[in-house]
Coordinates of C-alpha atoms and ligand atoms in Angstrom, one line a residue:
M1 CA 15.9 23.9 -7.8
S2 CA 12.8 22.8 -9.6
A3 CA 10.1 20.7 -7.9
D4 CA 11.2 17.8 -10.2
A5 CA 14.8 17.9 -8.9
V6 CA 13.8 18.4 -5.3
F7 CA 11.4 15.5 -5.2
L8 CA 13.4 13.0 -7.3
N9 CA 16.7 13.9 -5.7
A10 CA 15.2 13.3 -2.2
C11 CA 13.9 9.9 -3.4
R12 CA 17.4 9.0 -4.3
G13 CA 18.9 10.2 -1.0
L14 CA 20.6 13.2 -2.6
P15 CA 20.9 16.6 -0.9
T16 CA 18.2 19.0 -1.8
A17 CA 17.9 22.8 -1.2
R18 CA 14.7 22.2 0.7
I19 CA 12.4 19.4 1.8
P20 CA 9.9 18.3 -0.9
V21 CA 6.2 17.9 0.0
W22 CA 3.3 16.1 -1.6
L23 CA 0.2 14.6 0.0
M24 CA -1.4 11.2 -0.3
R25 CA -4.9 11.8 -1.6
Q26 CA -4.0 15.3 -2.6
A27 CA -6.6 15.1 -5.3
G28 CA -10.0 14.4 -3.8
R29 CA -13.0 15.4 -1.8
Y30 CA -11.5 18.2 0.3
L31 CA -11.1 20.2 -2.9
P32 CA -14.1 22.3 -4.0
A33 CA -13.2 21.8 -7.7
Y34 CA -13.2 18.0 -7.2
R35 CA -16.6 18.0 -5.4
E36 CA -18.0 20.2 -8.2
L37 CA -16.9 17.7 -10.9
R38 CA -18.0 14.8 -8.7
R39 CA -21.6 16.1 -8.9
S40 CA -21.7 15.2 -12.6
Y41 CA -19.6 12.0 -12.6
D42 CA -19.2 9.0 -10.3
L43 CA -15.7 8.0 -9.1
L44 CA -15.2 5.1 -11.5
T45 CA -16.3 7.3 -14.5
M46 CA -13.8 9.9 -13.5
I47 CA -11.1 7.2 -13.2
R48 CA -12.1 5.6 -16.5
T49 CA -12.2 8.9 -18.5
P50 CA -8.6 10.0 -19.3
E51 CA -9.5 13.7 -19.7
L52 CA -11.3 13.8 -16.3
A53 CA -8.6 11.8 -14.5
A54 CA -6.0 14.2 -15.9
Q55 CA -8.0 17.3 -14.9
V56 CA -8.5 16.0 -11.3
T57 CA -4.8 15.1 -11.1
L58 CA -3.9 18.7 -11.8
Q59 CA -6.5 20.3 -9.5
P60 CA -4.3 20.3 -6.3
L61 CA -1.4 21.8 -8.3
A62 CA -3.5 24.8 -9.1
E63 CA -4.1 25.4 -5.4
F64 CA -0.8 24.5 -3.8
T65 CA 2.9 24.6 -4.7
L66 CA 3.3 20.8 -4.4
D67 CA 6.5 19.1 -5.4
A68 CA 4.8 16.1 -7.1
A69 CA 1.6 15.2 -8.8
I70 CA 0.0 11.7 -8.3
I71 CA -2.2 10.3 -11.1
F72 CA -5.8 10.2 -10.2
S73 CA -7.1 6.7 -9.9
D74 CA -7.6 4.2 -7.1
I75 CA -5.8 1.1 -6.0
L76 CA -8.8 -1.1 -6.8
P77 CA -9.6 -0.7 -10.5
P78 CA -7.0 -3.4 -11.5
L79 CA -9.2 -5.9 -9.7
E80 CA -12.0 -5.3 -12.2
G81 CA -9.6 -6.5 -15.0
M82 CA -9.1 -9.7 -13.0
G83 CA -12.9 -10.4 -13.0
L84 CA -13.9 -8.9 -9.7
E85 CA -16.9 -6.6 -9.6
L86 CA -16.0 -3.2 -8.1
S87 CA -18.2 -0.5 -7.0
F88 CA -17.8 2.5 -4.7
V89 CA -20.9 2.8 -2.4
S90 CA -21.4 6.2 -0.9
G91 CA -20.9 6.2 2.9
K92 CA -19.4 2.7 2.7
G93 CA -16.4 2.8 0.5
P94 CA -15.3 0.2 -2.0
V95 CA -17.3 -3.0 -2.4
I96 CA -16.4 -6.2 -4.3
G97 CA -19.7 -7.8 -5.5
N98 CA -18.2 -11.3 -6.0
P99 CA -15.4 -11.7 -3.4
I100 CA -13.1 -14.7 -3.5
E101 CA -14.6 -17.5 -1.3
R102 CA -12.8 -20.6 -2.3
S103 CA -9.7 -21.8 -4.0
Y104 CA -11.5 -22.3 -7.3
D105 CA -12.4 -18.6 -7.5
I106 CA -8.7 -17.9 -7.6
D107 CA -8.2 -20.1 -10.6
L108 CA -10.9 -18.1 -12.4
L109 CA -9.1 -14.8 -11.9
A110 CA -7.7 -13.4 -15.1
A111 CA -4.3 -11.7 -15.4
P112 CA -4.8 -9.4 -18.5
P113 CA -2.1 -6.9 -19.5
A114 CA -2.5 -3.4 -18.1
T115 CA -2.5 -2.0 -21.7
E116 CA -5.8 -3.7 -22.1
V117 CA -7.6 -3.2 -18.8
M118 CA -6.0 0.0 -17.4
A119 CA -5.6 1.8 -20.7
P120 CA -7.6 4.9 -19.5
T121 CA -5.2 5.5 -16.6
L122 CA -2.2 5.0 -18.8
E123 CA -3.7 7.5 -21.2
A124 CA -4.4 9.9 -18.3
I125 CA -0.7 9.7 -17.4
R126 CA 0.3 10.7 -20.9
L127 CA -2.1 13.6 -20.8
V128 CA -0.9 14.9 -17.5
K129 CA 2.8 14.5 -18.6
H130 CA 1.9 16.7 -21.6
E131 CA 0.3 19.3 -19.4
L132 CA 3.2 19.3 -16.9
K133 CA 5.8 19.7 -19.7
G134 CA 8.0 22.7 -19.0
R135 CA 6.6 23.1 -15.5
G136 CA 9.1 20.7 -13.8
T137 CA 6.6 18.9 -11.6
P138 CA 7.2 15.1 -11.5
L139 CA 4.2 12.7 -11.8
I140 CA 3.9 9.7 -9.5
G141 CA 2.2 6.5 -10.7
F142 CA 0.9 4.0 -8.2
A143 CA -0.7 0.6 -7.4
G144 CA -1.8 -1.4 -4.4
A145 CA 0.5 -3.9 -2.9
P146 CA -0.6 -7.6 -3.1
F147 CA -1.7 -8.0 0.5
T148 CA -3.8 -4.8 0.6
L149 CA -5.5 -5.8 -2.7
A150 CA -6.0 -9.4 -1.6
S151 CA -7.7 -8.1 1.5
Y152 CA -10.3 -6.3 -0.6
A153 CA -10.7 -9.2 -3.0
V154 CA -11.4 -11.7 -0.2
E155 CA -13.2 -9.5 2.4
G156 CA -15.3 -7.9 -0.3
G157 CA -14.6 -4.5 1.1
G158 CA -13.0 -2.8 4.1
S159 CA -12.5 -4.9 7.2
R160 CA -11.8 -4.7 10.9
S161 CA -10.4 -8.1 11.7
Y162 CA -9.3 -9.3 8.3
S163 CA -10.6 -12.7 9.4
R164 CA -11.6 -13.9 5.9
V165 CA -8.4 -13.0 4.2
K166 CA -6.3 -14.4 7.1
S167 CA -8.4 -17.6 7.2
L168 CA -7.7 -18.2 3.5
M169 CA -4.0 -17.6 4.2
Y170 CA -3.8 -20.0 7.1
R171 CA -6.2 -22.6 5.8
E172 CA -5.1 -22.9 2.2
P173 CA -1.5 -21.8 1.8
S174 CA -1.4 -23.1 -1.8
A175 CA -4.5 -21.0 -2.8
W176 CA -2.9 -18.0 -1.0
K177 CA 0.3 -18.5 -3.0
R178 CA -1.7 -18.6 -6.3
L179 CA -3.7 -15.5 -5.4
M180 CA -0.6 -13.4 -4.3
T181 CA 1.4 -14.6 -7.4
K182 CA -1.4 -13.5 -9.7
L183 CA -1.6 -10.1 -8.0
V184 CA 2.1 -9.6 -8.2
T185 CA 2.0 -10.4 -12.0
V186 CA -0.9 -8.0 -12.6
Q187 CA 0.5 -5.2 -10.4
T188 CA 4.1 -5.5 -11.7
D189 CA 2.9 -5.1 -15.3
Y190 CA 0.6 -2.2 -14.4
L191 CA 3.4 -0.3 -12.6
L192 CA 5.9 -0.9 -15.5
R193 CA 3.3 0.3 -18.0
Q194 CA 2.8 3.5 -15.9
V195 CA 6.5 4.2 -16.3
D196 CA 6.3 3.5 -20.0
A197 CA 3.4 6.1 -20.1
G198 CA 5.6 8.7 -18.4
A199 CA 5.4 8.3 -14.6
D200 CA 8.6 9.7 -13.0
A201 CA 8.2 7.7 -9.8
L202 CA 6.0 5.0 -8.4
Q203 CA 4.3 4.4 -5.1
V204 CA 3.1 1.0 -3.9
F205 CA 0.4 1.2 -1.2
D206 CA 0.3 -1.5 1.4
S207 CA -2.1 0.4 3.6
F208 CA -3.6 -2.4 5.6
V209 CA -0.8 -5.0 6.0
G210 CA 0.3 -3.8 9.4
L211 CA -3.2 -3.5 10.7
A212 CA -3.8 -7.2 9.8
L213 CA -0.6 -9.0 10.3
G214 CA 2.1 -9.5 13.0
P215 CA 5.8 -9.9 12.1
D216 CA 5.9 -13.7 11.5
D217 CA 2.9 -13.7 9.3
Y218 CA 4.3 -10.7 7.3
E219 CA 7.6 -12.5 6.8
R220 CA 5.9 -15.8 5.8
Y221 CA 2.8 -14.7 3.8
V222 CA 3.6 -11.3 2.4
A223 CA 7.3 -10.4 2.3
P224 CA 8.2 -13.1 -0.4
Y225 CA 5.6 -11.5 -2.8
N226 CA 6.6 -7.9 -2.1
R227 CA 10.2 -8.8 -2.7
V228 CA 9.3 -10.2 -6.2
L229 CA 7.2 -7.1 -7.0
F230 CA 9.9 -4.6 -5.9
A231 CA 12.7 -6.5 -7.5
A232 CA 10.8 -6.4 -10.9
L233 CA 10.6 -2.6 -10.7
V234 CA 14.4 -2.1 -10.1
E235 CA 15.1 -2.6 -13.8
R236 CA 13.4 0.8 -14.5
E237 CA 15.3 3.9 -13.3
V238 CA 12.4 5.5 -11.6
P239 CA 12.4 5.7 -7.8
V240 CA 9.8 3.4 -6.0
I241 CA 8.2 4.4 -2.8
H242 CA 7.0 1.6 -0.5
Y243 CA 4.1 2.8 1.7
S244 CA 3.4 0.4 4.5
G245 CA 0.6 1.1 7.0
G246 CA 0.9 0.1 10.7
T247 CA 4.1 -1.9 10.4
G248 CA 6.3 0.0 13.0
A249 CA 6.7 -3.3 14.9
Y250 CA 8.6 -4.9 12.1
L251 CA 9.8 -2.0 9.9
E252 CA 13.2 -3.7 9.2
T253 CA 11.4 -6.6 7.5
V254 CA 9.2 -4.3 5.5
A255 CA 12.2 -2.2 4.5
A256 CA 14.2 -5.3 3.4
S257 CA 11.3 -6.4 1.2
G258 CA 12.0 -3.5 -1.2
G259 CA 11.4 0.0 -2.5
D260 CA 13.9 2.9 -2.7
V261 CA 11.9 5.1 -0.3
L262 CA 10.1 3.8 2.8
S263 CA 6.9 5.6 3.6
V264 CA 5.6 5.2 7.1
D265 CA 2.5 6.2 9.1
W266 CA 2.4 8.3 12.2
R267 CA 2.4 5.4 14.6
I268 CA 6.2 5.4 14.5
A269 CA 8.4 8.4 15.1
L270 CA 10.6 9.2 12.1
D271 CA 13.9 9.3 14.1
E272 CA 13.2 5.8 15.3
A273 CA 12.2 4.7 11.8
R274 CA 15.5 6.1 10.4
R275 CA 17.6 4.6 13.1
R276 CA 16.1 1.2 12.5
V277 CA 16.2 1.1 8.7
G278 CA 19.5 3.0 8.3
K279 CA 20.0 6.7 7.7
Q280 CA 20.9 6.0 4.1
R281 CA 17.4 4.8 3.3
P282 CA 15.2 7.6 2.0
I283 CA 12.1 8.0 4.0
Q284 CA 8.6 9.7 3.5
G285 CA 6.0 10.7 6.0
N286 CA 4.4 10.9 8.5
L287 CA 2.1 13.6 9.8
D288 CA -1.2 12.3 11.3
P289 CA -3.9 13.2 8.7
V290 CA -6.2 14.1 11.7
A291 CA -3.7 16.8 12.7
M292 CA -4.6 18.5 9.5
L293 CA -8.1 19.2 11.0
A294 CA -6.6 21.0 14.0
P295 CA -6.2 24.8 14.5
W296 CA -3.0 26.1 12.9
R297 CA -1.2 26.4 16.2
E298 CA -1.7 22.8 17.0
L299 CA -1.1 21.6 13.4
R300 CA 2.2 23.6 13.3
A301 CA 3.4 21.9 16.5
H302 CA 2.8 18.5 14.8
I303 CA 4.6 19.6 11.6
D304 CA 7.5 20.9 13.7
M305 CA 7.7 17.6 15.5
V306 CA 7.7 15.6 12.2
L307 CA 10.4 17.9 10.7
A308 CA 12.6 17.7 13.9
K309 CA 12.4 13.9 14.0
A310 CA 13.1 13.6 10.2
G311 CA 16.5 15.2 11.0
A312 CA 18.9 16.9 8.7
E313 CA 20.0 13.9 6.6
P314 CA 19.2 14.0 2.9
G315 CA 16.6 11.6 1.6
Y316 CA 13.5 12.9 3.3
I317 CA 10.1 13.7 1.7
F318 CA 7.4 15.3 3.8
N319 CA 4.0 13.7 3.5
L320 CA 1.1 12.5 5.7
G321 CA 1.1 9.1 7.4
Q322 CA -2.1 8.2 5.4
G323 CA -4.4 9.9 2.9
L324 CA -5.9 13.4 3.5
L325 CA -9.4 13.3 5.0
P326 CA -12.3 14.8 3.0
E327 CA -13.0 17.3 5.8
T328 CA -9.5 18.8 5.7
P329 CA -9.6 22.7 5.5
L330 CA -7.9 24.0 2.4
D331 CA -6.3 26.8 4.4
N332 CA -4.4 24.2 6.5
V333 CA -3.1 22.5 3.4
K334 CA -1.9 25.8 2.0
R335 CA -0.2 26.9 5.2
M336 CA 1.4 23.4 5.8
V337 CA 2.8 23.2 2.2
D338 CA 4.3 26.8 2.5
Y339 CA 5.6 26.1 6.0
V340 CA 7.4 22.9 5.0
Q341 CA 8.8 24.5 1.8
R342 CA 10.2 27.4 3.8
Y343 CA 11.7 25.3 6.6
S344 CA 15.4 26.1 7.1
P345 CA 16.1 25.9 3.4
A346 CA 19.9 26.7 3.3
E347 CA 20.5 24.7 6.5
T348 CA 18.6 21.6 5.5
H349 CA 21.4 19.5 4.0
K350 CA 24.5 21.2 5.1
Q351 CA 26.1 18.0 6.3
P352 CA 28.1 16.2 3.7
H353 CA 26.3 13.1 2.6
T354 CA 28.1 9.8 2.6
R355 CA 27.0 8.4 -0.7
T356 CA 29.0 8.8 -3.9
E357 CA 26.9 11.0 -6.2
E358 CA 29.5 13.8 -6.7
G359 CA 28.4 16.3 -9.2
A360 CA 24.8 15.3 -9.1
Ligands
LIG401 O1 -15.4 10.9 -4.7 C1 -15.2 10.0 -3.9 O2 -16.1 9.4 -3.3 C2 -13.8 9.5 -3.9 C3 -13.1 9.1 -2.7 C4 -11.9 8.4 -3.3 C5 -10.8 9.1 -3.9 C6 -10.6 10.6 -4.2 C7 -11.6 7.0 -3.3 C8 -12.5 6.0 -2.8 N1 -10.4 6.8 -4.0 C9 -9.9 8.1 -4.3 C10 -8.7 8.3 -5.1 C11 -7.4 7.7 -4.6 N2 -7.3 6.5 -3.9 C12 -6.1 8.1 -4.9 C13 -5.9 9.3 -5.9 C14 -4.7 10.0 -6.0 C15 -4.3 11.0 -4.9 O3 -3.7 10.5 -3.9 O4 -4.6 12.2 -5.0 C16 -5.2 7.2 -4.3 C17 -3.7 7.2 -4.3 C18 -6.0 6.2 -3.7 C19 -5.4 5.1 -3.0 C20 -6.3 4.2 -2.1 N3 -7.6 3.9 -2.3 C21 -5.8 3.6 -0.9 C22 -4.4 3.7 -0.4 C23 -4.1 5.0 0.2 C24 -4.4 5.1 1.7 O5 -5.0 6.1 2.1 O6 -4.1 4.2 2.5 C25 -6.9 2.8 -0.4 C26 -6.8 2.0 0.8 C27 -8.0 3.0 -1.3 C28 -9.3 2.4 -1.1 C29 -10.4 3.4 -1.1 N4 -10.8 4.1 -2.2 C30 -11.8 5.0 -1.9 C31 -12.2 4.7 -0.5 C32 -13.3 5.4 0.2 C33 -11.3 3.7 -0.1 C34 -11.3 3.0 1.3 C35 -10.3 3.5 2.2 C36 -10.4 4.9 2.6 O7 -11.5 5.3 3.0 O8 -9.4 5.6 2.6

């Protein structure tokens, strides 16, 4: 079975000969080839130059037998198109030079089409698809979810307490509605255009929502917008992965807001996650990225635990619970990918599945 079939079938809850594996942030600083290129170009230049973005997307595939590629970009560049000034400051991470402070700032935000402002990434997708032709590796397109993007737009960068973004939410509900609605419009268009350009699957990153919000606030201030975003993606036939960070306490609500595949972090065990959202719901995750820094013996014990808790039902994609850390040893990535791909292949999906995809 090609990598294409293994990954895409797992996204659809179909049985696969083995468990597919790819890694969030699989392109990036832990790879020597990336660091080498990064000496000549800054991150935004790499993202804004289709040939460089395509090259970096393919780097991890040259090192490891991954079951999917993910286009090299970041969740934040679409904010530039809306009028926010984005930079990546070394040692600090992303910074927004003109964060949203008042309701009026939200009215000034533009909502241009992705074909205009994200053209380099769309072109990079076409280039990567061309390179992957005949190889059978699917390409994942991605975007940030509205809350996670709003948190950067209002906080001006990373945050611990999310006090600015939550204050806006609580104090000015109508401004919050306008901000989230604009983000949904921009991100929906961007994700659909990535499918037009050739993306075989999509992932929506809501990395911070569960670190910031409890269940009631999620239901009230975020879920309605996520529902609109995911519903708009259903018309296209590509599977959509919904990554939600830190939301184990209200996973059912997150799952109900959309996405074909639910991607969870390591703060919840996969058997509990599957029990709570239903065994039919494809799931992705959830190795602690810090376990990737451990000696192999310890790392293997963590991988075994993730695989055991994932169970034998179809519809499982091995991944981390969050992005790979820059200090991750290459050898651990290699051993982990090989180990997961060799894991009880014939045994994996011996149980008959209960869906109705006969002959698939
Ligand atoms: O060279 C460098 O300095 C780059 C570091 C880097 C890289 C490689 C940043 C800065 N972004 C990226 C690429 C990136 N970001 C990808 C590429 C594709 C791949 O996965 O291989 C993706 C999917 C992202 C997504 C992203 N960016 C998220 C969501 C994923 C997650 O881990 O939760 C978030 C929160 C960001 C913001 C961001 N971008 C960069 C930094 C340092 C940060 C802050 C958060 C963090 O440190 O992880």
